């Protein structure tokens, strides 16, 4: 790899949290000794399927993804739009059951870099910054999940619904589509369907959601979260 190509590739890797803070020496070692697999997907192609075993690190460098996460009993599903750079569920590479929880498709043409688990293990053993970055990523996710049950409980139905939408997103930004009936939302929150309908229509009037049968589209989840007052 020539100097210019190596520099460009180093800039691509530096987009990802796992490679941030590395010295030029570390990046050079990574690029010289690591076996990277480069892949391209046209729009509308499946990249991973929920339930499949995760055996590699998938780093999306260009394009837009569509993630679909389905409730364990199939009661509802959440579809998310996520732009590169993005690493697909790195937490599933270790631990149990090591299976993807979301199905990931290419929303546009997508380029990604794959590292199999053996290569990741070598980086963990030889590059301290990589090891620390991965530990920080996994620790942050763990702390968020452990702190969630102790957060102040939402009081109004509106805040409960907003918390429900935010909690069920893989990434806390961008457009989200919830495939769920108002009746199901009402049952989950112990109230009447008409009450849920009034709250959601108020959100619609504020431009926070778009409603159609069995579908709630949230153009920007951050905008919705910012109106919450738990």
mmCIF file of C-alpha atoms in Angstrom:
data_model
loop_
_atom_site.group_PDB
_atom_site.id
_atom_site.type_symbol
_atom_site.label_atom_id
_atom_site.label_comp_id
_atom_site.label_asym_id
_atom_site.label_seq_id
_atom_site.Cartn_x
_atom_site.Cartn_y
_atom_site.Cartn_z
ATOM 1 C CA UNK A 1 0.000 0.000 0.000
ATOM 2 C CA UNK A 2 1.483 3.358 -1.055
ATOM 3 C CA UNK A 3 1.896 6.262 1.332
ATOM 4 C CA UNK A 4 -1.097 8.204 -0.047
ATOM 5 C CA UNK A 5 -3.339 5.139 -0.077
ATOM 6 C CA UNK A 6 -2.221 4.263 3.440
ATOM 7 C CA UNK A 7 -2.949 7.810 4.602
ATOM 8 C CA UNK A 8 -6.452 7.701 3.095
ATOM 9 C CA UNK A 9 -7.128 4.324 4.671
ATOM 10 C CA UNK A 10 -5.878 5.618 8.028
ATOM 11 C CA UNK A 11 -8.360 8.495 7.744
ATOM 12 C CA UNK A 12 -11.157 5.999 7.033
ATOM 13 C CA UNK A 13 -10.279 3.919 10.111
ATOM 14 C CA UNK A 14 -10.027 7.055 12.270
ATOM 15 C CA UNK A 15 -13.758 7.686 11.651
ATOM 16 C CA UNK A 16 -14.516 4.819 14.019
ATOM 17 C CA UNK A 17 -14.347 5.064 17.799
ATOM 18 C CA UNK A 18 -12.291 1.866 18.054
ATOM 19 C CA UNK A 19 -9.379 3.488 16.203
ATOM 20 C CA UNK A 20 -9.563 7.005 17.660
ATOM 21 C CA UNK A 21 -6.546 8.251 19.591
ATOM 22 C CA UNK A 22 -4.108 5.895 17.872
ATOM 23 C CA UNK A 23 -0.618 7.124 17.107
ATOM 24 C CA UNK A 24 0.690 7.053 13.535
ATOM 25 C CA UNK A 25 2.837 4.098 14.589
ATOM 26 C CA UNK A 26 -0.193 2.175 15.877
ATOM 27 C CA UNK A 27 -2.257 2.914 12.757
ATOM 28 C CA UNK A 28 0.626 1.864 10.522
ATOM 29 C CA UNK A 29 0.956 -1.401 12.453
ATOM 30 C CA UNK A 30 -2.775 -2.036 12.158
ATOM 31 C CA UNK A 31 -2.807 -1.413 8.396
ATOM 32 C CA UNK A 32 0.344 -3.470 7.747
ATOM 33 C CA UNK A 33 -0.518 -6.519 9.857
ATOM 34 C CA UNK A 34 -4.315 -6.775 9.818
ATOM 35 C CA UNK A 35 -6.336 -8.656 7.208
ATOM 36 C CA UNK A 36 -9.229 -6.423 6.179
ATOM 37 C CA UNK A 37 -12.089 -7.609 3.977
ATOM 38 C CA UNK A 38 -13.690 -4.897 1.821
ATOM 39 C CA UNK A 39 -17.311 -5.373 0.728
ATOM 40 C CA UNK A 40 -19.895 -3.470 -1.296
ATOM 41 C CA UNK A 41 -23.683 -3.875 -1.191
ATOM 42 C CA UNK A 42 -26.233 -2.347 -3.573
ATOM 43 C CA UNK A 43 -29.323 -0.699 -2.080
ATOM 44 C CA UNK A 44 -31.851 -3.117 -0.622
ATOM 45 C CA UNK A 45 -29.458 -5.971 0.186
ATOM 46 C CA UNK A 46 -29.420 -7.806 3.510
ATOM 47 C CA UNK A 47 -26.143 -7.458 5.403
ATOM 48 C CA UNK A 48 -26.986 -9.381 8.587
ATOM 49 C CA UNK A 49 -30.115 -11.118 9.829
ATOM 50 C CA UNK A 50 -31.430 -11.038 13.394
ATOM 51 C CA UNK A 51 -30.549 -14.300 15.143
ATOM 52 C CA UNK A 52 -27.437 -15.012 13.086
ATOM 53 C CA UNK A 53 -24.205 -15.626 14.999
ATOM 54 C CA UNK A 54 -21.875 -12.620 14.997
ATOM 55 C CA UNK A 55 -18.365 -13.718 14.022
ATOM 56 C CA UNK A 56 -16.922 -10.510 12.590
ATOM 57 C CA UNK A 57 -16.701 -6.767 13.121
ATOM 58 C CA UNK A 58 -18.572 -4.878 10.387
ATOM 59 C CA UNK A 59 -17.597 -1.222 9.946
ATOM 60 C CA UNK A 60 -19.747 0.700 7.470
ATOM 61 C CA UNK A 61 -17.668 3.419 5.789
ATOM 62 C CA UNK A 62 -20.142 4.793 3.227
ATOM 63 C CA UNK A 63 -23.914 4.674 2.750
ATOM 64 C CA UNK A 64 -27.108 4.383 4.753
ATOM 65 C CA UNK A 65 -28.420 1.369 6.662
ATOM 66 C CA UNK A 66 -31.956 0.268 7.513
ATOM 67 C CA UNK A 67 -32.091 -1.604 10.833
ATOM 68 C CA UNK A 68 -35.179 -3.575 11.825
ATOM 69 C CA UNK A 69 -35.521 -4.786 15.410
ATOM 70 C CA UNK A 70 -38.513 -6.982 16.290
ATOM 71 C CA UNK A 71 -40.033 -7.505 19.730
ATOM 72 C CA UNK A 72 -39.283 -10.978 21.091
ATOM 73 C CA UNK A 73 -42.917 -12.089 20.694
ATOM 74 C CA UNK A 74 -43.420 -10.188 17.448
ATOM 75 C CA UNK A 75 -45.762 -7.606 19.006
ATOM 76 C CA UNK A 76 -44.051 -4.707 17.237
ATOM 77 C CA UNK A 77 -40.985 -3.772 15.191
ATOM 78 C CA UNK A 78 -38.796 -0.689 14.926
ATOM 79 C CA UNK A 79 -37.137 0.389 11.687
ATOM 80 C CA UNK A 80 -34.244 2.849 11.849
ATOM 81 C CA UNK A 81 -32.200 4.790 9.314
ATOM 82 C CA UNK A 82 -28.512 5.005 10.240
ATOM 83 C CA UNK A 83 -25.755 6.704 8.258
ATOM 84 C CA UNK A 84 -22.077 5.762 8.016
ATOM 85 C CA UNK A 85 -19.701 5.683 9.750
ATOM 86 C CA UNK A 86 -21.261 2.969 11.873
ATOM 87 C CA UNK A 87 -20.178 -0.334 13.433
ATOM 88 C CA UNK A 88 -22.903 -2.994 13.332
ATOM 89 C CA UNK A 89 -23.605 -4.305 16.852
ATOM 90 C CA UNK A 90 -19.978 -4.820 17.998
ATOM 91 C CA UNK A 91 -21.160 -5.959 21.440
ATOM 92 C CA UNK A 92 -22.390 -9.232 19.920
ATOM 93 C CA UNK A 93 -18.880 -10.351 18.955
ATOM 94 C CA UNK A 94 -18.239 -11.505 22.546
ATOM 95 C CA UNK A 95 -20.260 -12.970 25.396
ATOM 96 C CA UNK A 96 -23.440 -14.987 24.934
ATOM 97 C CA UNK A 97 -25.498 -15.623 22.889
ATOM 98 C CA UNK A 98 -23.399 -13.682 20.311
ATOM 99 C CA UNK A 99 -26.342 -13.268 17.947
ATOM 100 C CA UNK A 100 -27.460 -10.151 16.088
ATOM 101 C CA UNK A 101 -30.602 -8.652 17.608
ATOM 102 C CA UNK A 102 -31.470 -6.601 14.497
ATOM 103 C CA UNK A 103 -31.720 -7.309 10.795
ATOM 104 C CA UNK A 104 -29.574 -4.846 8.851
ATOM 105 C CA UNK A 105 -30.194 -3.993 5.190
ATOM 106 C CA UNK A 106 -28.506 -1.476 2.921
ATOM 107 C CA UNK A 107 -30.742 1.559 2.447
ATOM 108 C CA UNK A 108 -28.412 2.951 -0.223
ATOM 109 C CA UNK A 109 -25.274 1.505 -1.784
ATOM 110 C CA UNK A 110 -23.029 0.591 1.152
ATOM 111 C CA UNK A 111 -19.292 0.049 1.549
ATOM 112 C CA UNK A 112 -17.997 -1.706 4.637
ATOM 113 C CA UNK A 113 -14.837 -3.163 6.106
ATOM 114 C CA UNK A 114 -14.980 -6.542 7.828
ATOM 115 C CA UNK A 115 -12.608 -7.897 10.466
ATOM 116 C CA UNK A 116 -13.062 -11.506 11.515
ATOM 117 C CA UNK A 117 -12.900 -12.309 15.230
ATOM 118 C CA UNK A 118 -9.362 -13.684 15.004
ATOM 119 C CA UNK A 119 -8.100 -10.362 13.640
ATOM 120 C CA UNK A 120 -9.999 -8.460 16.315
ATOM 121 C CA UNK A 121 -8.428 -10.656 19.006
ATOM 122 C CA UNK A 122 -4.952 -9.894 17.634
ATOM 123 C CA UNK A 123 -5.673 -6.156 17.735
ATOM 124 C CA UNK A 124 -6.903 -6.480 21.326
ATOM 125 C CA UNK A 125 -3.671 -8.230 22.283
ATOM 126 C CA UNK A 126 -1.257 -5.933 20.455
ATOM 127 C CA UNK A 127 -2.826 -2.430 20.287
ATOM 128 C CA UNK A 128 -3.593 -0.970 23.712
ATOM 129 C CA UNK A 129 -5.646 1.960 22.369
ATOM 130 C CA UNK A 130 -7.889 -0.428 20.410
ATOM 131 C CA UNK A 131 -8.390 -2.533 23.540
ATOM 132 C CA UNK A 132 -9.258 0.494 25.678
ATOM 133 C CA UNK A 133 -11.638 1.876 23.034
ATOM 134 C CA UNK A 134 -13.545 -1.407 22.824
ATOM 135 C CA UNK A 135 -13.733 -1.672 26.620
ATOM 136 C CA UNK A 136 -15.018 1.901 26.821
ATOM 137 C CA UNK A 137 -17.667 1.185 24.173
ATOM 138 C CA UNK A 138 -18.937 -1.942 25.938
ATOM 139 C CA UNK A 139 -18.721 -0.364 29.415
ATOM 140 C CA UNK A 140 -20.726 2.674 28.318
ATOM 141 C CA UNK A 141 -23.481 0.451 26.915
ATOM 142 C CA UNK A 142 -23.522 -1.586 30.126
ATOM 143 C CA UNK A 143 -23.735 1.512 32.342
ATOM 144 C CA UNK A 144 -26.601 2.968 30.320
ATOM 145 C CA UNK A 145 -28.569 -0.275 30.647
ATOM 146 C CA UNK A 146 -27.820 -0.672 34.371
ATOM 147 C CA UNK A 147 -28.794 2.923 35.154
ATOM 148 C CA UNK A 148 -32.045 2.825 33.183
ATOM 149 C CA UNK A 149 -34.184 1.045 35.854
ATOM 150 C CA UNK A 150 -33.146 3.704 38.385
ATOM 151 C CA UNK A 151 -34.068 6.718 36.280
ATOM 152 C CA UNK A 152 -37.047 8.854 37.304
ATOM 153 C CA UNK A 153 -40.275 7.307 36.055
ATOM 154 C CA UNK A 154 -42.360 9.269 33.514
ATOM 155 C CA UNK A 155 -45.564 10.572 35.065
ATOM 156 C CA UNK A 156 -47.826 11.523 32.156
ATOM 157 C CA UNK A 157 -48.906 9.211 29.327
ATOM 158 C CA UNK A 158 -47.166 11.466 26.836
ATOM 159 C CA UNK A 159 -43.857 11.118 28.678
ATOM 160 C CA UNK A 160 -44.397 7.356 28.963
ATOM 161 C CA UNK A 161 -44.905 7.071 25.209
ATOM 162 C CA UNK A 162 -41.893 9.250 24.451
ATOM 163 C CA UNK A 163 -39.751 7.161 26.807
ATOM 164 C CA UNK A 164 -41.046 3.995 25.116
ATOM 165 C CA UNK A 165 -40.017 5.270 21.680
ATOM 166 C CA UNK A 166 -36.566 6.417 22.808
ATOM 167 C CA UNK A 167 -35.826 3.209 24.776
ATOM 168 C CA UNK A 168 -36.558 1.011 21.793
ATOM 169 C CA UNK A 169 -34.084 2.656 19.422
ATOM 170 C CA UNK A 170 -30.655 1.240 18.662
ATOM 171 C CA UNK A 171 -29.280 4.699 17.938
ATOM 172 C CA UNK A 172 -30.703 7.808 19.691
ATOM 173 C CA UNK A 173 -30.876 9.964 16.566
ATOM 174 C CA UNK A 174 -32.389 9.980 13.079
ATOM 175 C CA UNK A 175 -35.678 8.767 11.649
ATOM 176 C CA UNK A 176 -37.523 5.865 13.315
ATOM 177 C CA UNK A 177 -40.573 3.916 12.178
ATOM 178 C CA UNK A 178 -42.580 1.947 14.753
ATOM 179 C CA UNK A 179 -44.781 -0.789 13.338
ATOM 180 C CA UNK A 180 -47.305 -1.024 16.143
ATOM 181 C CA UNK A 181 -51.052 -0.571 16.661
ATOM 182 C CA UNK A 182 -52.467 2.062 19.021
ATOM 183 C CA UNK A 183 -54.361 -0.756 20.702
ATOM 184 C CA UNK A 184 -51.046 -2.452 21.513
ATOM 185 C CA UNK A 185 -49.585 0.776 22.882
ATOM 186 C CA UNK A 186 -52.667 1.230 25.046
ATOM 187 C CA UNK A 187 -52.422 -2.309 26.438
ATOM 188 C CA UNK A 188 -48.713 -1.857 27.220
ATOM 189 C CA UNK A 189 -49.369 1.367 29.122
ATOM 190 C CA UNK A 190 -52.576 0.343 30.878
ATOM 191 C CA UNK A 191 -54.913 2.857 29.297
ATOM 192 C CA UNK A 192 -57.578 3.169 26.591
ATOM 193 C CA UNK A 193 -56.842 3.281 22.878
ATOM 194 C CA UNK A 194 -58.674 6.617 22.585
ATOM 195 C CA UNK A 195 -56.369 8.156 25.199
ATOM 196 C CA UNK A 196 -53.268 7.019 23.300
ATOM 197 C CA UNK A 197 -54.791 8.324 20.068
ATOM 198 C CA UNK A 198 -55.314 11.795 21.563
ATOM 199 C CA UNK A 199 -51.718 11.985 22.816
ATOM 200 C CA UNK A 200 -50.240 10.787 19.515
ATOM 201 C CA UNK A 201 -52.386 13.185 17.509
ATOM 202 C CA UNK A 202 -51.185 16.040 19.696
ATOM 203 C CA UNK A 203 -47.607 14.995 18.858
ATOM 204 C CA UNK A 204 -48.607 14.862 15.204
ATOM 205 C CA UNK A 205 -49.939 18.435 15.354
ATOM 206 C CA UNK A 206 -46.541 19.501 16.722
ATOM 207 C CA UNK A 207 -44.749 17.823 13.808
ATOM 208 C CA UNK A 208 -43.075 15.252 16.057
ATOM 209 C CA UNK A 209 -44.681 12.152 14.502
ATOM 210 C CA UNK A 210 -46.544 11.031 11.393
ATOM 211 C CA UNK A 211 -49.386 8.541 11.831
ATOM 212 C CA UNK A 212 -50.906 5.866 9.624
ATOM 213 C CA UNK A 213 -52.574 2.548 10.388
ATOM 214 C CA UNK A 214 -50.164 0.320 12.273
ATOM 215 C CA UNK A 215 -47.280 2.741 11.772
ATOM 216 C CA UNK A 216 -45.783 5.672 13.676
ATOM 217 C CA UNK A 217 -42.982 7.560 11.918
ATOM 218 C CA UNK A 218 -40.716 9.770 14.019
ATOM 219 C CA UNK A 219 -38.735 12.035 11.658
ATOM 220 C CA UNK A 220 -36.087 12.826 14.305
ATOM 221 C CA UNK A 221 -36.033 10.949 17.601
ATOM 222 C CA UNK A 222 -33.884 13.662 19.217
ATOM 223 C CA UNK A 223 -36.618 16.248 18.641
ATOM 224 C CA UNK A 224 -39.114 13.950 20.366
ATOM 225 C CA UNK A 225 -36.774 13.201 23.269
ATOM 226 C CA UNK A 226 -36.143 16.895 23.890
ATOM 227 C CA UNK A 227 -39.853 17.502 24.578
ATOM 228 C CA UNK A 228 -39.949 14.790 27.247
ATOM 229 C CA UNK A 229 -40.242 15.749 30.903
ATOM 230 C CA UNK A 230 -40.008 12.545 32.978
#
